[in-house]
Short mmCIF file of N, CA and C in Angstrom, two decimals:
data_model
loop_
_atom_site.label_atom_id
_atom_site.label_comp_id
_atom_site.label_asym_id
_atom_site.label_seq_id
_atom_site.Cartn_x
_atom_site.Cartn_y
_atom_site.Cartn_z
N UNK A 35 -20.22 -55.03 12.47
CA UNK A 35 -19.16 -54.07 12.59
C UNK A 35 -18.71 -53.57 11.22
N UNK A 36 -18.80 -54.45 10.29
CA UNK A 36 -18.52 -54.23 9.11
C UNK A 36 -19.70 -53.24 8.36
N UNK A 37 -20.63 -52.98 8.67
CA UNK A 37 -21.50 -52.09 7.95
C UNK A 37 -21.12 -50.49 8.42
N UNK A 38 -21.15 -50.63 9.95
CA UNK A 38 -20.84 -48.86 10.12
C UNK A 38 -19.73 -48.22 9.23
N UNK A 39 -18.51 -49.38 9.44
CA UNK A 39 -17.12 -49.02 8.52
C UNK A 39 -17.55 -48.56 7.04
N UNK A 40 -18.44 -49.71 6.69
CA UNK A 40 -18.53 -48.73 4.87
C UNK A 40 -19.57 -48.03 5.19
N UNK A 41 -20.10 -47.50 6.12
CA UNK A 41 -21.02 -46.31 6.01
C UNK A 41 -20.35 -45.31 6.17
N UNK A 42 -19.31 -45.54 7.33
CA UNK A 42 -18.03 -44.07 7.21
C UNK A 42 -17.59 -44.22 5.97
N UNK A 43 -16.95 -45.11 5.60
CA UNK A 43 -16.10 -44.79 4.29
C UNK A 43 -17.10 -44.38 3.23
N UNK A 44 -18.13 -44.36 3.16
CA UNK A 44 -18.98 -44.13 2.22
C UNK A 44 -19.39 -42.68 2.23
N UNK A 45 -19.59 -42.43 3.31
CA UNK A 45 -19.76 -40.99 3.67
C UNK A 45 -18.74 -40.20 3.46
N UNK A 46 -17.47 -41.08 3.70
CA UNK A 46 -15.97 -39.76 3.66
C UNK A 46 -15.91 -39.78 2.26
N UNK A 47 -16.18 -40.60 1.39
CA UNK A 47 -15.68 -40.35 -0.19
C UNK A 47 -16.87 -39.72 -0.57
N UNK A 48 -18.21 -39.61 -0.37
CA UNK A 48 -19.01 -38.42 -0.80
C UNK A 48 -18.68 -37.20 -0.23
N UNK A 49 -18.20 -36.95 1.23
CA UNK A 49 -17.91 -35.76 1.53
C UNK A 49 -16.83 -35.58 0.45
N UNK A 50 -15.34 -36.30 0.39
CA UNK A 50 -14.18 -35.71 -0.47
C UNK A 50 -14.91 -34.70 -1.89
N UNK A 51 -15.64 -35.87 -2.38
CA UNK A 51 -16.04 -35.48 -4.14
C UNK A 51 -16.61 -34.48 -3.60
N UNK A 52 -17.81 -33.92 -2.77
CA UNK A 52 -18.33 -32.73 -2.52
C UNK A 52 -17.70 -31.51 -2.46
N UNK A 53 -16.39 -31.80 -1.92
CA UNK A 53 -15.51 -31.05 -1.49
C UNK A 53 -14.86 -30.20 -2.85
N UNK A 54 -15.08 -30.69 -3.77
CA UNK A 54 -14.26 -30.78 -5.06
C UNK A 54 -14.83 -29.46 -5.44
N UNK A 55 -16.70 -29.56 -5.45
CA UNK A 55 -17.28 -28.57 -5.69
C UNK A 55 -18.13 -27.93 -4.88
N UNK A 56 -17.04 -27.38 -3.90
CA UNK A 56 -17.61 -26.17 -3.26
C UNK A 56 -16.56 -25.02 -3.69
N UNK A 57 -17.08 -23.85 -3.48
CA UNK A 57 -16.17 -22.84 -3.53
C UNK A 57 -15.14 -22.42 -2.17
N UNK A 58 -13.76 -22.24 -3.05
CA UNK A 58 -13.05 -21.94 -2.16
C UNK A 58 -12.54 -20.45 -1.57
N UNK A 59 -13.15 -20.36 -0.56
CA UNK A 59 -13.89 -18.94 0.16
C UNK A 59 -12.08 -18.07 0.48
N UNK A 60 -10.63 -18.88 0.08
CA UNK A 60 -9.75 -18.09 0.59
C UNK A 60 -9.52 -17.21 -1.16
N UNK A 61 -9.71 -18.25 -1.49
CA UNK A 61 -8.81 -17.90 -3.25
C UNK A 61 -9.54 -16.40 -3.19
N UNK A 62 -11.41 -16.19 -3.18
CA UNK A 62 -12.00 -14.97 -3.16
C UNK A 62 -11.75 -14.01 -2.15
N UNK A 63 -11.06 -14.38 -1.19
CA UNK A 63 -10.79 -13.53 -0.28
C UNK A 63 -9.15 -12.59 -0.43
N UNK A 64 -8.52 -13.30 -0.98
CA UNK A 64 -7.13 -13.10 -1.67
C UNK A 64 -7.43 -12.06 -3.16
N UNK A 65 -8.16 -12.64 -3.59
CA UNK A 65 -8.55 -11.90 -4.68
C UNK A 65 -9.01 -10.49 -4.41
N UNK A 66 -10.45 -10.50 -3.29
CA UNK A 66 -10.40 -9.46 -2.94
C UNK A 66 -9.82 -8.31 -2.37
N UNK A 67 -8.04 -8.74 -1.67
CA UNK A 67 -7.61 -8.12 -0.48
C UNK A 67 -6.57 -7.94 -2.10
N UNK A 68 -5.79 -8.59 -2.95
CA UNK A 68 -5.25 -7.80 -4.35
C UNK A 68 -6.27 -7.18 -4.84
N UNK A 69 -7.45 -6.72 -5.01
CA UNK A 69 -8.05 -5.72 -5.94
C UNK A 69 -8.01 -4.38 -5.02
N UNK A 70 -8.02 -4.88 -3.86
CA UNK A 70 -7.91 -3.50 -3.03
C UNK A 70 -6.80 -2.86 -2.48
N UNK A 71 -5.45 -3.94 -2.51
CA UNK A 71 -3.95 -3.59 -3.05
C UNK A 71 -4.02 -2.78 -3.47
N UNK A 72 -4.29 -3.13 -5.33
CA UNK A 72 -4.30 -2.36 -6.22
C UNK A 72 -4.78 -0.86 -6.13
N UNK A 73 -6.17 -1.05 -5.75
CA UNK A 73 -6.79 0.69 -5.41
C UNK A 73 -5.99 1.41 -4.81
N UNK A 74 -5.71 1.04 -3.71
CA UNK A 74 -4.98 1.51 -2.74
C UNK A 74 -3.57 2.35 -3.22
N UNK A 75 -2.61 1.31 -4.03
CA UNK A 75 -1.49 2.12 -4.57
C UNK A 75 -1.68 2.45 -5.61
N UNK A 76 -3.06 2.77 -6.63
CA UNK A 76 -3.42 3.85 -7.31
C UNK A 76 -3.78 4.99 -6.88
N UNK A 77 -4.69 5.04 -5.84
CA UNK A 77 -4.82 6.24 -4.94
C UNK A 77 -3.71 7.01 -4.49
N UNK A 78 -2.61 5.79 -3.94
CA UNK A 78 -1.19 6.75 -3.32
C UNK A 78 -0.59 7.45 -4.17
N UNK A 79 -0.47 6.71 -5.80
CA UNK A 79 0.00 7.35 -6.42
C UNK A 79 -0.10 8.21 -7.09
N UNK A 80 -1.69 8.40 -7.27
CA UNK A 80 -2.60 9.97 -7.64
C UNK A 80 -2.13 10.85 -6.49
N UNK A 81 -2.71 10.78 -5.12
CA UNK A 81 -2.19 11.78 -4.39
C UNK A 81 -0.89 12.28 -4.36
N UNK A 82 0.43 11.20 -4.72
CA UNK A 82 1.66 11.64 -4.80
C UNK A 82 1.58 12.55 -5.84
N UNK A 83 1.38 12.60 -6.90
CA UNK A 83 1.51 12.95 -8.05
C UNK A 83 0.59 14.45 -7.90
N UNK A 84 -0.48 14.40 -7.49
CA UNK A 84 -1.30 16.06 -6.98
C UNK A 84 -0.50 16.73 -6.00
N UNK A 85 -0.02 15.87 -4.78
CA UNK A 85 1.19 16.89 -3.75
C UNK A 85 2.08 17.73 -4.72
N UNK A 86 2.65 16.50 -5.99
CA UNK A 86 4.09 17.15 -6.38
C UNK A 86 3.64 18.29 -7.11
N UNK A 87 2.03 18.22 -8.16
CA UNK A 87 1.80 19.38 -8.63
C UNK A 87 1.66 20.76 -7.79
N UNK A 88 0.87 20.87 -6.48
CA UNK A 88 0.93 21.58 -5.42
C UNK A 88 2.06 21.68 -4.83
N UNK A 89 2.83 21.37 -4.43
CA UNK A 89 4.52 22.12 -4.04
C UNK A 89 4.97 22.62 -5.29
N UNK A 90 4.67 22.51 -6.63
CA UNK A 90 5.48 22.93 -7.58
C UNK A 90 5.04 24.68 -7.75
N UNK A 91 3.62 24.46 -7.47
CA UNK A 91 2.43 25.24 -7.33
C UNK A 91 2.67 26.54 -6.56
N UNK A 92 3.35 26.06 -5.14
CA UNK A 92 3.64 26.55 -3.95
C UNK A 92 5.05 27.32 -4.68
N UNK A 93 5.45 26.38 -4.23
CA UNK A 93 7.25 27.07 -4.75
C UNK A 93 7.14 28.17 -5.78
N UNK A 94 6.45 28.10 -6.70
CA UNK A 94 6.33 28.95 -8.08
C UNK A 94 5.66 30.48 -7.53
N UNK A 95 4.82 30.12 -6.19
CA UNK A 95 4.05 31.46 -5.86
C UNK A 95 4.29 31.66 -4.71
N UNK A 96 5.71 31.48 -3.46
CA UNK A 96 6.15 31.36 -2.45
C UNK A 96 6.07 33.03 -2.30
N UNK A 97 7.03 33.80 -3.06
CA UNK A 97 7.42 35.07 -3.02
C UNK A 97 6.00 35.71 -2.52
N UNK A 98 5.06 35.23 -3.46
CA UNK A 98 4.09 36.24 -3.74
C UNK A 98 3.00 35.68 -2.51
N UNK A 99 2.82 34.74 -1.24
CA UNK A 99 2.67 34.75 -0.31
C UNK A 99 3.48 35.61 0.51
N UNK A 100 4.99 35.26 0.59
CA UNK A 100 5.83 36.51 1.55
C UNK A 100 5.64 37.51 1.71
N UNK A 101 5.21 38.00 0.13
CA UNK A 101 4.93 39.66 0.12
C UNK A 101 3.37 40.01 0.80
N UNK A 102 2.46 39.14 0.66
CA UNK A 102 1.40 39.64 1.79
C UNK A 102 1.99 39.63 3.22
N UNK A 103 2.51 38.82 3.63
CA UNK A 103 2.92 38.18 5.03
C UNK A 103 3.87 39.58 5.70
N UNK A 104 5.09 40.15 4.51
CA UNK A 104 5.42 40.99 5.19
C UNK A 104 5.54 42.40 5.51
N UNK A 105 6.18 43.31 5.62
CA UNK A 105 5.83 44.83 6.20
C UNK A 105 5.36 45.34 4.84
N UNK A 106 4.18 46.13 5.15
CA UNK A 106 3.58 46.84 4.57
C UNK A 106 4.29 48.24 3.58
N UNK A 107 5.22 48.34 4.08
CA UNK A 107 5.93 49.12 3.13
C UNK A 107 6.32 48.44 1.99
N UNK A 108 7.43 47.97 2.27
CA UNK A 108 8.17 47.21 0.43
C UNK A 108 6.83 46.15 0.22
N UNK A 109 6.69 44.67 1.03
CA UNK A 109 6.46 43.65 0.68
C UNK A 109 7.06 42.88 -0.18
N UNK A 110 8.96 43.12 0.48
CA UNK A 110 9.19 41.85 0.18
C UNK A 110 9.81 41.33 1.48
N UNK A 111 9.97 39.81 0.77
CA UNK A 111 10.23 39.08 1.37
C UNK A 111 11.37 38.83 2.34
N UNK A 112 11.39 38.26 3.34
CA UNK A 112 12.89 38.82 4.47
C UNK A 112 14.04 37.97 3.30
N UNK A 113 13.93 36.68 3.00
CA UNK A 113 15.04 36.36 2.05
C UNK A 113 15.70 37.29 1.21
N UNK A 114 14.83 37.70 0.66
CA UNK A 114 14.98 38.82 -0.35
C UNK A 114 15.59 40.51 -0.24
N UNK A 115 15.09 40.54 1.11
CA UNK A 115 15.83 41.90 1.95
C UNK A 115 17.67 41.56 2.18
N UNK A 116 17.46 40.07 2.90
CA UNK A 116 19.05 39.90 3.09
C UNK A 116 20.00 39.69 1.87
N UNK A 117 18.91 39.26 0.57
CA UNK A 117 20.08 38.69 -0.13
C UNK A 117 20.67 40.49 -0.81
N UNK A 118 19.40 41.48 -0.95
CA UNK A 118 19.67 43.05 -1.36
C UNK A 118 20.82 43.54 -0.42
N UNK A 119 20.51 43.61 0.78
CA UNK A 119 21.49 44.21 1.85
C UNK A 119 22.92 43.12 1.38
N UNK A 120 23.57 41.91 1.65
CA UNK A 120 24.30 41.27 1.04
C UNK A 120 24.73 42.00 0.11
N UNK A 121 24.26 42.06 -1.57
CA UNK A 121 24.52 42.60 -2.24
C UNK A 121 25.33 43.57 -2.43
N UNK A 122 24.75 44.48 -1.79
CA UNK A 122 24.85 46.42 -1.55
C UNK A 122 26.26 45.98 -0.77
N UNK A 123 26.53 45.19 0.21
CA UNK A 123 27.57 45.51 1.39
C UNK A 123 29.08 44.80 0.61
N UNK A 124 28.32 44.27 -0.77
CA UNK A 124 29.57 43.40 -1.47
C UNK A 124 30.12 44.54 -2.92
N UNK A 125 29.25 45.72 -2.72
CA UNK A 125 29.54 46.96 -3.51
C UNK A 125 28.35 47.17 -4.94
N UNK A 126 28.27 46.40 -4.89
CA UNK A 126 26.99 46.37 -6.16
C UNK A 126 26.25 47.46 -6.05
N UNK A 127 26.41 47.94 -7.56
CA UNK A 127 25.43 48.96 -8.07
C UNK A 127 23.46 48.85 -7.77
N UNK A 128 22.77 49.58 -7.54
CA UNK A 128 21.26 49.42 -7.27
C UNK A 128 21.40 48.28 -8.75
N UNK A 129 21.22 48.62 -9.40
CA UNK A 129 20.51 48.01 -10.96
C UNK A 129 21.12 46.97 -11.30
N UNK A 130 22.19 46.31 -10.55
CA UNK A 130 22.70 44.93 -10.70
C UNK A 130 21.92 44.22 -9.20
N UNK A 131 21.91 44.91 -8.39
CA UNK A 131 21.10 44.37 -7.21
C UNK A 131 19.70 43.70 -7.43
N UNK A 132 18.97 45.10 -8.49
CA UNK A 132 17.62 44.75 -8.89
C UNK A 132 17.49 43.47 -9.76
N UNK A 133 18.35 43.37 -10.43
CA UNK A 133 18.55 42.59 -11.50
C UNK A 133 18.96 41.10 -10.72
N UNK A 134 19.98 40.97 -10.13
CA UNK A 134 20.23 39.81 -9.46
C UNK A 134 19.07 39.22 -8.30
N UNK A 135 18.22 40.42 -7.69
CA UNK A 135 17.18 40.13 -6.71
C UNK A 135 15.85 40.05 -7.49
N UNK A 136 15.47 40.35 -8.71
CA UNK A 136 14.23 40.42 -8.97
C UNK A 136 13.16 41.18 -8.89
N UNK A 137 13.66 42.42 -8.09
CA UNK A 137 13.13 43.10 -7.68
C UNK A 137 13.40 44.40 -8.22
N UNK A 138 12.11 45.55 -8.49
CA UNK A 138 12.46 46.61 -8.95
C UNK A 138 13.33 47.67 -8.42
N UNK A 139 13.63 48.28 -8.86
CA UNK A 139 14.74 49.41 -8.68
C UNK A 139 14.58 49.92 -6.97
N UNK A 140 12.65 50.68 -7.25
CA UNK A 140 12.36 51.01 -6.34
C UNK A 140 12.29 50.19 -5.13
N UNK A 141 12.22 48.99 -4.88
CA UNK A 141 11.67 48.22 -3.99
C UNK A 141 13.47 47.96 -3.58
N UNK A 142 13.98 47.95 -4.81
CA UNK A 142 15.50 48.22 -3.88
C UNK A 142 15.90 49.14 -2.98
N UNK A 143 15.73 50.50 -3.32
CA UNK A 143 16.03 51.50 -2.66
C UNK A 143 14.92 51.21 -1.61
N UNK A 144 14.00 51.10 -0.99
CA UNK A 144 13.16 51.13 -0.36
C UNK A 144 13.60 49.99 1.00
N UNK A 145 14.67 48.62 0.48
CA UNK A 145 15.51 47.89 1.60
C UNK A 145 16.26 48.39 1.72
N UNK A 146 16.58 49.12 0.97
CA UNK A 146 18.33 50.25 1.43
C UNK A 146 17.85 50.96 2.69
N UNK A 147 16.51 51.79 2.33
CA UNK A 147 16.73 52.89 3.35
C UNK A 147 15.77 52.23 4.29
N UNK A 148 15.38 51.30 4.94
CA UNK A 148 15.43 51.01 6.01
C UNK A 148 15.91 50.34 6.85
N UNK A 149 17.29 49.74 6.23
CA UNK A 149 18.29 49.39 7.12
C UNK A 149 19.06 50.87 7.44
N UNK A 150 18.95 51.92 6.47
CA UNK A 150 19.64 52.79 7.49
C UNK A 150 18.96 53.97 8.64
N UNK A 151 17.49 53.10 8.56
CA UNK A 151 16.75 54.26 9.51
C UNK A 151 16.80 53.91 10.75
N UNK A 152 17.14 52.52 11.04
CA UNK A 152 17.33 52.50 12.98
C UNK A 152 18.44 52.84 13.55
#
């Protein structure tokens, strides 16, 4: 009875020391799932950083989409019609209108007179 016993125990302390040097398959697995952390919120933060250049992008050339988008006469923008009409109805001269709207003289007169053609 006494032999099987130190054959287990003999066996469990070679398994332990074996144990010592094997590789431990979580540490690389951890390692791998932080390196791809990492990618991951480098990527987010490139794409954040390209959105913000593109809305800045956007915003900077908004007008100059509107003006394709709207009526073929002026081409401007409906913001831009209300803030002229506004203007005009608060007494403002054309050339402070143009000046406060951005817009040329003509393209002023041109929202004037079609709010008074319907």
């Amino acid at each position: 009875m006494s032999i099987p016993v130190i054959i287990l125990l003999s066996a469990a302390i070679l398994l332990f020391i074996l144990s010592f040097f094997q590789k431990d398959r979580t540490s690389i697995l951890e390692k791998e799932l932080e390196d791809l952390t990492m990618s991951f919120h480098q990527e987010t933060y490139q794409l954040r950083k390209r959105m913000g250049i593109l809305e800045e992008e956007l915003m900077g050339s908004s007008f100059s989409f509107a003006q394709d988008t709207d009526s073929p006469k002026t081409g401007v923008h409906e913001i831009l019609k209300n803030q002229v009409i506004s203007l005009f109805q608060q007494g403002l001269d054309l050339e402070q209108i143009s000046r406060q709207s951005s817009l040329s003289l003509q393209e002023v007169k041109e929202v004037l007179s079609e709010i008074r053609k319907p």
